[in-house]
Short mmCIF file of C-alpha atoms and ligand atoms in Angstrom, two decimals:
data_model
loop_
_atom_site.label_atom_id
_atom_site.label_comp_id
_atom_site.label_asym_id
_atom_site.label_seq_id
_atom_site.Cartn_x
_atom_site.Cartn_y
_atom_site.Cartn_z
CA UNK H 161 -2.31 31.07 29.66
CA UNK H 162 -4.73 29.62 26.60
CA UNK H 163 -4.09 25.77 26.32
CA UNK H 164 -3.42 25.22 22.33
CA UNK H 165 -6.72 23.10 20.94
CA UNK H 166 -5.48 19.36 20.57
CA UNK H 167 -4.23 18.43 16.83
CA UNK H 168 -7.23 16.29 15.42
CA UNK H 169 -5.69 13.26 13.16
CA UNK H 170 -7.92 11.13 11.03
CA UNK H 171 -6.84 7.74 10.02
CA UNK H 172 -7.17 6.04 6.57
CA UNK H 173 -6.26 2.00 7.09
CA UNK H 174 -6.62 0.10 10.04
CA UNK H 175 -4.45 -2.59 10.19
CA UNK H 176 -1.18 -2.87 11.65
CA UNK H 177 0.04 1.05 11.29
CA UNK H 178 -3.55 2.55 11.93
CA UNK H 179 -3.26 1.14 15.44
CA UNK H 180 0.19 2.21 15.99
CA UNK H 181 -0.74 5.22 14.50
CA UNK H 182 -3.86 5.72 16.85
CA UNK H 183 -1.65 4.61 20.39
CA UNK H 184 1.18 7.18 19.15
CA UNK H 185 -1.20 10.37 18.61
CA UNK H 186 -3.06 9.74 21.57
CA UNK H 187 0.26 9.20 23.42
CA UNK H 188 1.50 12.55 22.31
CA UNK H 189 -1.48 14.61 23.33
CA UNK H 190 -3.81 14.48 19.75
CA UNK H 191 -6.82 13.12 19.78
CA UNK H 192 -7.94 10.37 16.93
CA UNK H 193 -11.72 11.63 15.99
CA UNK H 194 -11.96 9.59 12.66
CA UNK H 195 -11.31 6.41 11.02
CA UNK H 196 -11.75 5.38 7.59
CA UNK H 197 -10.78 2.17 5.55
CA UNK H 198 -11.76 0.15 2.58
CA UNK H 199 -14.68 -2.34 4.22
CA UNK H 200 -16.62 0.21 6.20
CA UNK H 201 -17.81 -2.83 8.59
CA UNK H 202 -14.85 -3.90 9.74
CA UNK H 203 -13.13 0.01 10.20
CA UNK H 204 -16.64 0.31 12.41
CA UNK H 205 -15.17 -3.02 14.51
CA UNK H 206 -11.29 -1.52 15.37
CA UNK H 207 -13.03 1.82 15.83
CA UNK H 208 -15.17 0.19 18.69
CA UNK H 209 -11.90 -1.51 19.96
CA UNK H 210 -10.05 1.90 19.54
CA UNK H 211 -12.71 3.84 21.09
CA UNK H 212 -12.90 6.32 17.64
CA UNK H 213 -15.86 7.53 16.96
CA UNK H 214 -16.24 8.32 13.37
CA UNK H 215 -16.00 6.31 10.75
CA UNK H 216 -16.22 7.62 7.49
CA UNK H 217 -14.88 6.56 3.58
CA UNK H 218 -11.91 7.82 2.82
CA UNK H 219 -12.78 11.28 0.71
CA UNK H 220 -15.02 12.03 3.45
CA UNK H 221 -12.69 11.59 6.27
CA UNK H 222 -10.09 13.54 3.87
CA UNK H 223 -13.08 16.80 3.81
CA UNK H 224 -14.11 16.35 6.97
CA UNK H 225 -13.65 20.12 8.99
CA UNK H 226 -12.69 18.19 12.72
CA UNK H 227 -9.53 16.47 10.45
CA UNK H 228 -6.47 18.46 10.83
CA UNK H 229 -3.86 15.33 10.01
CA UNK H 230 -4.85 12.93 7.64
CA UNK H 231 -2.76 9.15 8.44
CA UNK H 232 -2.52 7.38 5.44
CA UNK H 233 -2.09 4.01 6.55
CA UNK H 234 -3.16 1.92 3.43
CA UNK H 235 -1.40 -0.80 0.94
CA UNK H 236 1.41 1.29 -0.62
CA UNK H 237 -0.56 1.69 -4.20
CA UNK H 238 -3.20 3.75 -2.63
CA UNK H 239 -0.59 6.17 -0.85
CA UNK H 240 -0.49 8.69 -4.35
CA UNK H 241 -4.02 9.30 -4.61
CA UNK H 242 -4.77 9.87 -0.93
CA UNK H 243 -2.19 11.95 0.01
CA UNK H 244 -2.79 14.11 -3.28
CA UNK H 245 -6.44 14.41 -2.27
CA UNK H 246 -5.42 15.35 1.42
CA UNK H 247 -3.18 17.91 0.70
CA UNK H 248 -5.60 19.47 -1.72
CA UNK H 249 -8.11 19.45 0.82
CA UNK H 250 -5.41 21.75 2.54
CA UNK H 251 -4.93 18.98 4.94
CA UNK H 252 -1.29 18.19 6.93
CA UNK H 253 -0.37 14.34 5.87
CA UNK H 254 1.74 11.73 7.64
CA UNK H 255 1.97 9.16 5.01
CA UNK H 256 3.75 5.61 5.32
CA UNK H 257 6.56 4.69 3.33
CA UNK H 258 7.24 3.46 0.63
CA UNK H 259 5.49 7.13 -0.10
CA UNK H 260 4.75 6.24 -4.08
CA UNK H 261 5.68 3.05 -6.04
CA UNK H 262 7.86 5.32 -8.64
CA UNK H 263 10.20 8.23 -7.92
CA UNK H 264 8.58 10.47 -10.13
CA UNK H 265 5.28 9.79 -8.36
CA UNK H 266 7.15 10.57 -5.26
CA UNK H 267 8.68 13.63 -6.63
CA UNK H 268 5.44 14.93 -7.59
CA UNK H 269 3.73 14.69 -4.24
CA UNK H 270 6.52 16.29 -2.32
CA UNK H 271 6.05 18.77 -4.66
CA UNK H 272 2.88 19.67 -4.09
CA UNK H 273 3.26 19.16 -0.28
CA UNK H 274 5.66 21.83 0.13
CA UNK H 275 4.23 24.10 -2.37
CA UNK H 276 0.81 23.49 -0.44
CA UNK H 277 2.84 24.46 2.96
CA UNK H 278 1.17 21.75 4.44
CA UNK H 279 3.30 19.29 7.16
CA UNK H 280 4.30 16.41 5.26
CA UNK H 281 5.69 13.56 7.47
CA UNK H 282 6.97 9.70 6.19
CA UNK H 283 7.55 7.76 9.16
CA UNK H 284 10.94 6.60 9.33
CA UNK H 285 10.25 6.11 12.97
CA UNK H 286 13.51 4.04 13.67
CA UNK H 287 15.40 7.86 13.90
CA UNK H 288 13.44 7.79 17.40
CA UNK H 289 15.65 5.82 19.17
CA UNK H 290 17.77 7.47 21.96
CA UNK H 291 20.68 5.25 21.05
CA UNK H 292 19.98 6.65 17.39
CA UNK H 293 20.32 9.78 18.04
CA UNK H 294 23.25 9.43 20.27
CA UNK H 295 25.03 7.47 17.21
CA UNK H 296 24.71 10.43 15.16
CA UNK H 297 25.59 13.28 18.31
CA UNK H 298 28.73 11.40 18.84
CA UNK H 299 29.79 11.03 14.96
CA UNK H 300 29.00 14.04 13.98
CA UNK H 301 30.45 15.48 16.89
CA UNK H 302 33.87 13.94 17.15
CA UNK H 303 34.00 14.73 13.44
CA UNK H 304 34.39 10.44 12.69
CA UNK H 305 35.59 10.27 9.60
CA UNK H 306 33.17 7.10 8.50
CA UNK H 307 34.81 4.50 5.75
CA UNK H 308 32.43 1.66 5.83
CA UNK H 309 29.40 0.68 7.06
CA UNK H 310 27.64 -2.87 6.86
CA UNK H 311 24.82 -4.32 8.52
CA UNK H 312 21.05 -6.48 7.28
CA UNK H 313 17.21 -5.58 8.43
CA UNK H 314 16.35 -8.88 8.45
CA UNK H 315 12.46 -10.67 9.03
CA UNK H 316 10.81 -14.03 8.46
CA UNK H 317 7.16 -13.69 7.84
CA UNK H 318 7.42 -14.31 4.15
CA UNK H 319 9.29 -17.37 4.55
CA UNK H 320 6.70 -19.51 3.95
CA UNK H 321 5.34 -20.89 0.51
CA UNK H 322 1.97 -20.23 2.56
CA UNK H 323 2.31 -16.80 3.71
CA UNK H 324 0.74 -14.06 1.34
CA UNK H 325 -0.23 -10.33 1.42
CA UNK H 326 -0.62 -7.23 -0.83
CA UNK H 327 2.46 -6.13 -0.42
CA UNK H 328 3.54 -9.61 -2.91
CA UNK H 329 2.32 -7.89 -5.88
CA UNK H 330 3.06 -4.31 -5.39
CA UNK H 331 5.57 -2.00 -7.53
CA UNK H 332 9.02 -3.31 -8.81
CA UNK H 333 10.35 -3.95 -5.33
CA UNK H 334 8.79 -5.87 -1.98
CA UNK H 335 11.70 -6.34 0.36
CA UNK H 336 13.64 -3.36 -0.33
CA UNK H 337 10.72 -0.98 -0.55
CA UNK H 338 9.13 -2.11 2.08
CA UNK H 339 11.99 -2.56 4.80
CA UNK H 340 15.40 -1.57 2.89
CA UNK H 341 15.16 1.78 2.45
CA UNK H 342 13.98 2.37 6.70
CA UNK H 343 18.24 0.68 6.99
CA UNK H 344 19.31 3.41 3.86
CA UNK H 345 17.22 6.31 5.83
CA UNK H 346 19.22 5.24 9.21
CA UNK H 347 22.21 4.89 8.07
CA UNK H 348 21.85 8.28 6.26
CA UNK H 349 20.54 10.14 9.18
CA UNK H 350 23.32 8.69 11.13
CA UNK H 351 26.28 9.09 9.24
CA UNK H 352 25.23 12.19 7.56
CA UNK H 353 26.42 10.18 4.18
CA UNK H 354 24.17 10.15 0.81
CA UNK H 355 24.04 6.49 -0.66
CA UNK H 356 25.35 8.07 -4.22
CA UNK H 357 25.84 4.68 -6.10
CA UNK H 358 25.13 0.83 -5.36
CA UNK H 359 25.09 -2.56 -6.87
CA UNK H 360 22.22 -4.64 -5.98
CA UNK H 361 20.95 -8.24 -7.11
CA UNK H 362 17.16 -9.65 -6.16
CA UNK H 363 16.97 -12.85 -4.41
CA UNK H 364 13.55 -15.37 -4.52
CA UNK H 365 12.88 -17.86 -1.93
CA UNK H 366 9.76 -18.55 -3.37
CA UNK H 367 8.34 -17.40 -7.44
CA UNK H 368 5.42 -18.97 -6.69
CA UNK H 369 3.39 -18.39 -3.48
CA UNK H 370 -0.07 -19.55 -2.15
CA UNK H 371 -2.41 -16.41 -3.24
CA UNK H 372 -5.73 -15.76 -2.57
CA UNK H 373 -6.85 -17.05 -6.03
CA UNK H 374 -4.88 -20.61 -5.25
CA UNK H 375 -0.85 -21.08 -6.38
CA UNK H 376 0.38 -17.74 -8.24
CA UNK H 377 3.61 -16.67 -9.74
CA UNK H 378 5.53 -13.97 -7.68
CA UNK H 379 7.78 -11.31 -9.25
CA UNK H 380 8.63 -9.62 -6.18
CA UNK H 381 12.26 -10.27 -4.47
CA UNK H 382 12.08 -12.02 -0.94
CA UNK H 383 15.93 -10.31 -0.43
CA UNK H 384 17.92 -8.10 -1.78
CA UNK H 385 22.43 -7.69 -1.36
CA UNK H 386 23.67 -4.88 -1.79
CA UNK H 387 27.21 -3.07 -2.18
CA UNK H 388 27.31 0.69 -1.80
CA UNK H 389 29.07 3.92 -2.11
CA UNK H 390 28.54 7.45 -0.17
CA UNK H 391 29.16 10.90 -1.60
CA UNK H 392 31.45 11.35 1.83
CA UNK H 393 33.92 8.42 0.60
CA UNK H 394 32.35 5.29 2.48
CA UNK H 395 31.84 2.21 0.83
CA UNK H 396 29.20 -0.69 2.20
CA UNK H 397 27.43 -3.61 2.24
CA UNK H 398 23.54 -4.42 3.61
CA UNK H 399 21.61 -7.48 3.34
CA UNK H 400 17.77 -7.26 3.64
CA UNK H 401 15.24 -9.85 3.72
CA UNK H 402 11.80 -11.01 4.44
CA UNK H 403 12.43 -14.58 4.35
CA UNK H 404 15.27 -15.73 7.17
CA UNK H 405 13.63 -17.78 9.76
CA UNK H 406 14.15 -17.05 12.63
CA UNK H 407 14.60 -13.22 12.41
CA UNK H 408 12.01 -11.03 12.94
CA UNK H 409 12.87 -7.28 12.91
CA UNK H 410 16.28 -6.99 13.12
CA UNK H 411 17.27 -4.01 11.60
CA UNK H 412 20.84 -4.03 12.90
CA UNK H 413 24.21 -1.47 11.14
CA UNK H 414 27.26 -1.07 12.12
CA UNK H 415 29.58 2.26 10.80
CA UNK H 416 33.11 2.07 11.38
CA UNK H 417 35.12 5.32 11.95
CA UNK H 418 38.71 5.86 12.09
CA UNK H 419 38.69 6.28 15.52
CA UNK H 420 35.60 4.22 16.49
CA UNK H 421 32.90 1.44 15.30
CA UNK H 422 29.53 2.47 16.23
CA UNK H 423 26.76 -0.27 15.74
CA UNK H 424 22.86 -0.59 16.44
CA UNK H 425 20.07 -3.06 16.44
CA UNK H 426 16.46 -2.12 16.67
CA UNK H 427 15.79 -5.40 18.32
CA UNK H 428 17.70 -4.33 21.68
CA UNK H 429 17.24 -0.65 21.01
CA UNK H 430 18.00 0.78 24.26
CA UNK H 431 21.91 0.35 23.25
CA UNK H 432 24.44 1.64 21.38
CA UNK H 433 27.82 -0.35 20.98
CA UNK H 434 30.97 1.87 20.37
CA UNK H 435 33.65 -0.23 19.15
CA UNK H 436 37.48 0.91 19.53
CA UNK H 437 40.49 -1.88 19.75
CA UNK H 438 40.58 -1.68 23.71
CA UNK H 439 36.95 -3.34 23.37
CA UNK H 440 33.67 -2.83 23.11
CA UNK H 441 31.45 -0.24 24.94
CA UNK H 442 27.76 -0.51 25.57
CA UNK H 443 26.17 2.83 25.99
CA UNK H 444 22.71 2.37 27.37
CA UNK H 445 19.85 5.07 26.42
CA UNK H 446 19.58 7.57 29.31
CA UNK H 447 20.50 11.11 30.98
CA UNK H 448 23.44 9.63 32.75
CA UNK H 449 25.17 8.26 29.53
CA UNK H 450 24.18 10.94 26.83
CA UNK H 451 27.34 13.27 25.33
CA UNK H 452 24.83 15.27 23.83
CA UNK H 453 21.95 16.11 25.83
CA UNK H 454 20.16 19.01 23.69
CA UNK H 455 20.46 16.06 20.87
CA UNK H 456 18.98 13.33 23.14
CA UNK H 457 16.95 14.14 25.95
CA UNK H 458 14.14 15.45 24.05
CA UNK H 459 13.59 11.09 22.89
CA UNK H 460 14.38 10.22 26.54
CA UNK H 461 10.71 9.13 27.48
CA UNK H 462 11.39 7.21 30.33
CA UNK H 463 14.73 7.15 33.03
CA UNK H 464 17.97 4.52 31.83
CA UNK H 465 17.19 0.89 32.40
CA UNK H 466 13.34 1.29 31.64
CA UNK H 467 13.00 -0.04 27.98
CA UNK H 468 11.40 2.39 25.57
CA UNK H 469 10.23 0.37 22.11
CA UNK H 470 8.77 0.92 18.84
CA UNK H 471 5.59 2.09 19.81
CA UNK H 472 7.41 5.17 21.89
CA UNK H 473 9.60 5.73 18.99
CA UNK H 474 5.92 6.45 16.91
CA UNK H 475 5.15 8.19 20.02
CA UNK H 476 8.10 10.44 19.76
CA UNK H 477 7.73 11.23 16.23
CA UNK H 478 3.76 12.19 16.44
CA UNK H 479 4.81 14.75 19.19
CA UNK H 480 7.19 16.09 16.27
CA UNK H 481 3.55 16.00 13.78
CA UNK H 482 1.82 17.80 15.91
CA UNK H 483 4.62 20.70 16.97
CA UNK H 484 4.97 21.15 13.12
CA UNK H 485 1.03 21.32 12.59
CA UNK H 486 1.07 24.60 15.39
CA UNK H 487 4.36 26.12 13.33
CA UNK H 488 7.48 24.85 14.66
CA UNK H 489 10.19 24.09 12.84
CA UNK H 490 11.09 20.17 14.08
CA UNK H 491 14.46 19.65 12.83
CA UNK H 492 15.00 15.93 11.99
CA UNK H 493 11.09 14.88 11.22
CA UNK H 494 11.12 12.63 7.85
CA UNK H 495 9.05 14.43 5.32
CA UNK H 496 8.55 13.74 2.49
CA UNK H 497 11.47 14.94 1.35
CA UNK H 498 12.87 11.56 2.70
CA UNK H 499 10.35 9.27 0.91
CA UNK H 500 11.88 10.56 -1.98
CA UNK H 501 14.84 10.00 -1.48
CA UNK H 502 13.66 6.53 -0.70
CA UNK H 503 12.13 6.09 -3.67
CA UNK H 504 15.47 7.41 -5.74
CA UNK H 505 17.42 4.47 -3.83
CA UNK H 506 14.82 2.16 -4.66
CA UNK H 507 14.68 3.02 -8.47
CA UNK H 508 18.50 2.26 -8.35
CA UNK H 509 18.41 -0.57 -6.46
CA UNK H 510 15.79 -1.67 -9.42
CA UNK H 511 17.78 -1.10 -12.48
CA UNK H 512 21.16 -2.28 -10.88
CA UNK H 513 19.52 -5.84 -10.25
CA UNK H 514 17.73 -5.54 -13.66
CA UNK H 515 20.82 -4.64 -15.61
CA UNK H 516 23.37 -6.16 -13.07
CA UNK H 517 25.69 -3.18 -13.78
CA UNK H 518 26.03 -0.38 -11.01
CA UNK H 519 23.84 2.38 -10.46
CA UNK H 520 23.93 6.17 -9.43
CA UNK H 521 21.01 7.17 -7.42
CA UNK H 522 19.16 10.45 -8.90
CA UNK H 523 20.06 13.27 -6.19
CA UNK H 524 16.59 14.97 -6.66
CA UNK H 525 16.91 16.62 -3.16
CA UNK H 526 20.65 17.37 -3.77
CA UNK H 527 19.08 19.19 -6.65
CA UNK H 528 16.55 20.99 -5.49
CA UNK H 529 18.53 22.53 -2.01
CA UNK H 530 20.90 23.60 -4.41
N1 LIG R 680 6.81 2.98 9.32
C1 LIG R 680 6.80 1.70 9.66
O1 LIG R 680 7.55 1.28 10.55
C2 LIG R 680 5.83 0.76 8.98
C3 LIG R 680 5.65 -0.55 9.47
C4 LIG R 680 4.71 -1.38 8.85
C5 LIG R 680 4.00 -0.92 7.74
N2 LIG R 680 4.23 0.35 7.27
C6 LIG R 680 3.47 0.87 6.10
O2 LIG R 680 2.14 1.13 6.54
C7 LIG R 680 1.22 0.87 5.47
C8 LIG R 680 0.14 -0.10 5.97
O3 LIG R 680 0.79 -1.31 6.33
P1 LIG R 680 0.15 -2.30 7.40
O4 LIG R 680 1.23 -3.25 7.80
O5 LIG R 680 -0.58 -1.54 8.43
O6 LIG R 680 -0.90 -3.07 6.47
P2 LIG R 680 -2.23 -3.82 6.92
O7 LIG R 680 -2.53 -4.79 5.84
O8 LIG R 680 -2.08 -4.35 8.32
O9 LIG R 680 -3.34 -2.67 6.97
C9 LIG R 680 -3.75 -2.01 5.79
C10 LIG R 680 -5.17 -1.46 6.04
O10 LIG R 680 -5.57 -0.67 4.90
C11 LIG R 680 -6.91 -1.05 4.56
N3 LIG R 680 -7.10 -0.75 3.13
C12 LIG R 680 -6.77 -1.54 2.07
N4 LIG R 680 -7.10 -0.90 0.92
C13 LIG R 680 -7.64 0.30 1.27
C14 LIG R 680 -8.19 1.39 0.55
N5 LIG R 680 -8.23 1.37 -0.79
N6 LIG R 680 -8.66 2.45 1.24
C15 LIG R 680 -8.61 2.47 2.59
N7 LIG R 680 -8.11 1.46 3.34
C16 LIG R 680 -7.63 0.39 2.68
C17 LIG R 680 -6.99 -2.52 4.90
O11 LIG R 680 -8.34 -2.93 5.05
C18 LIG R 680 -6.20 -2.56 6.22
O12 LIG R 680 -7.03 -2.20 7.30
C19 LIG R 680 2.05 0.36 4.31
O13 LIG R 680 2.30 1.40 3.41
C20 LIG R 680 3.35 -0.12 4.96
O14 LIG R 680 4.46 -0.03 4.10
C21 LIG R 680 5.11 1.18 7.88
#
C-alpha cells in the first residue's frame, strides 16, 4: 500500500496561534515547511525555535508550490485579504476567527471558498472536546427538549489600564468578536439551536488605555451581557468578558433540558456535568463513560483519567484539515460557513447595544441551504 504524501501547511503570523498552529499540524501527521509574518527577522527567530525552515513574506508563502494549507494566523484586519489571496492561489485555508470584521466581508469570502472548492476551516477548536461532543451525542440523542441555556467565557488580561494589543482597536466589537462568538458556536453545535434574536449592551472597564503612542481613547467593549432567543424555543443569557480578574479562560455553559441540565467548562475540560433533581453526575471523557462511541471516540486521544487540553483539541481538528485536504467529507469541521455565522451574531450583537432595542440575527446560512 502507497503511504498518502504528508499535507504541507504554511503559516502566516507567529504569535500565539502560529505556534499552536505549528504543534497541532505536526501532531496530526502534516508537516509545517513555511513561515511567514510581518517583521521577516523575528518570523526567522520562532522559525529557528520551531525548527521551520522557510521563511518567506506573506504573498510568497501564499504562491509557494510546497504550500498546500495556508494558516492565517494574523491580527483579525488582515484575515480578508489573505485568505482571498490564498484561495485564489487555489490554496486550502484554515483561517482564525473572527474570519472578517463585517458580515458581508465574511459572506463574501465563504463565497468564494466554496465556489473555489477549496477546504475552508475557522477554528472553533473548543467543539474538540470529548466532553463536547458527548454533550451534544446525549442531547441530541435522548431528543432533550432544551429551554434555556446560560453560562460566561470569561478572561482577565485586559483588566489592566496598562495592558494593550491590536485587538483594542479592531472592528466594532473586541470582547465579543474575539471570545463571544467561540461560547455562541458551542452552544450552537451543542444544542443544535440557531441564536435567532438577542439583546446585548457593551460594557467599558477602561475608555482610555495605555497605547503604544502614550494614553489613548478606547472604543472597544471590555464585556458584553447578553439575553437570547433560539429558533428551537430556548431563551438565554451569557456574559463575556476580558476584564474579570481572576478568570482566565473560562468558557463555561450550562443547557437545561426537560429531563436533564447538561453543563461544561473549558477550564476542567475532561468533564461533563449532567444535572437531574437526584443530583449531579460527572461524566469524565473516556471509552468507559461514552453513550455514543462512533460520536466520541474518534476525539478520545488518550485513555480516561489522562487530561487531554487545548492544544489536543487543535490537534484533533488539524487531523480533520488534513482528511478534508485528501477528499473526505469531515462532518462537524467549522468552515467558514461558521465564521459567518459568527460574524451575523456579531453584527447583531452590534446594533442591539448601539440601538438598545433587540435584534434578529441575518440567517445567511439558513438562506443559502435552503
Ligand atoms: N481559535 C482560537 O482559539 C484562537 C485563540 C487566540 C487567537 N485566535 C485568533 O488568532 C489570530 C492571531 O491571534 P494571536 O493571539 O496569535 O495574536 P499574536 O499577536 O500573538 O500574533 C499575531 C502575529 O501576526 C503577526 N502579524 C501582524 N501583522 C501581520 C501582517 N500584516 N502580516 C503577517 N503577519 C502579521 C505578528 O507579528 C504576530 O506574530 C487572531 O485572529 C485571533 O483572533 C484564535
Amino acid at each position: 500500500m502507497t503511504r498518502a504524501a504528508p499535507v504541507r501547511s504554511g503559516i502566516i503570523g507567529t504569535g500565539f496561534m502560529g505556534t499552536v498552529h505549528t504543534r497541532a499540524v505536526r501532531a496530526a501527521g502534516g508537516q509545517v515547511v513555511a513561515y511567514a509574518g510581518r517583521d521577516l527577522d523575528r518570523t526567522r527567530k520562532v522559525a529557528d525555535a520551531q525548527g521551520v525552515e522557510l521563511v518567506l513574506r506573506p504573498e510568497e508563502l501564499i504562491s509557494h508550490p510546497d504550500v498546500d494549507v495556508v494558516h492565517i494566523c494574523t491580527p483579525n484586519a488582515q484575515h480578508v485579504a489573505l485568505a482571498t489571496a490564498a484561495i485564489r492561489a487555489g490554496k486550502h485555508v484554515v483561517c482564525e476567527k473572527p474570519l472578517a470584521l463585517t458580515l458581508a466581508e465574511a459572506d463574501a469570502l465563504d463565497r468564494l471558498a466554496v465556489e473555489s472548492g477549496v477546504v475552508n476551516v475557522v477554528p472553533f477548536v473548543y467543539r474538540y472536546y470529548p466532553a463536547v461532543r458527548e454533550a451534544r451525542a446525549r442531547i441530541s440523542q435522548a431528543g432533550e427538549r432544551i429551554w434555556l441555556a446560560h453560562g460566561h467565557y470569561l478572561q482577565d488580561w485586559l483588566a489592566d489600564r496598562e495592558t494593550y494589543n491590536w485587538r483594542i482597536d479592531e472592528g466594532e466589537s473586541r470582547a465579543f468578536a474575539d471570545i463571544g462568538v467561540h461560547w455562541c458556536d458551542l452552544f450552537e453545535f451543542i444544542s443544535g439551536h440557531r441564536i435567532s434574536r438577542l439583546s446585548a449592551r457593551f460594557s467599558q472597564l477602561h475608555d482610555r488605555r495605555t497605547g503604544p503612542s502614550g494614553d489613548v481613547a478606547v472604543d472597544t467593549e471590555d464585556a458584553v451581557t447578553m439575553l437570547f432567543e433560539t429558533d428551537l424555543g430556548a431563551t438565554g443569557s451569557v456574559v463575556i468578558s476580558q476584564a474579570s480578574r481572576g478568570r482566565k479562560n473560562r468558557l463555561w455553559m450550562e443547557l437545561d433540558g426537560e429531563a436533564m441540565s447538561y453543563s461544561f467548562d473549558q477550564e476542567t475540560p475532561d468533564r461533563l456535568e449532567i444535572g437531574s433533581t437526584e443530583g449531579t453526575l460527572v461524566v469524565p471523557k473516556g471509552a468507559e463513560t461514552t453513550r455514543d462511541s462512533a460520536a466520541v471516540a474518534p476525539y478520545l486521544l488518550v485513555p480516561a483519567g489522562h487530561p487531554q487540553g487545548y492544544q489536543d483539541a487543535f490537534t484533533l481538528l488539524m487531523a480533520e484539515v488534513i482528511e478534508a485536504v485528501r477528499g473526505r467529507a469531515v462532518a462537524g469541521m467549522p468552515t467558514f460557513s461558521d465564521g459567518v455565522r459568527a460574524a451575523a451574531i456579531t453584527a447583531a450583537v452590534v446594533a442591539s447595544s448601539e440601538s438598545e432595542t433587540w435584534s434578529p440575527v441575518a440567517s445567511t446560512e439558513l438562506q443559502r441551504s435552503a
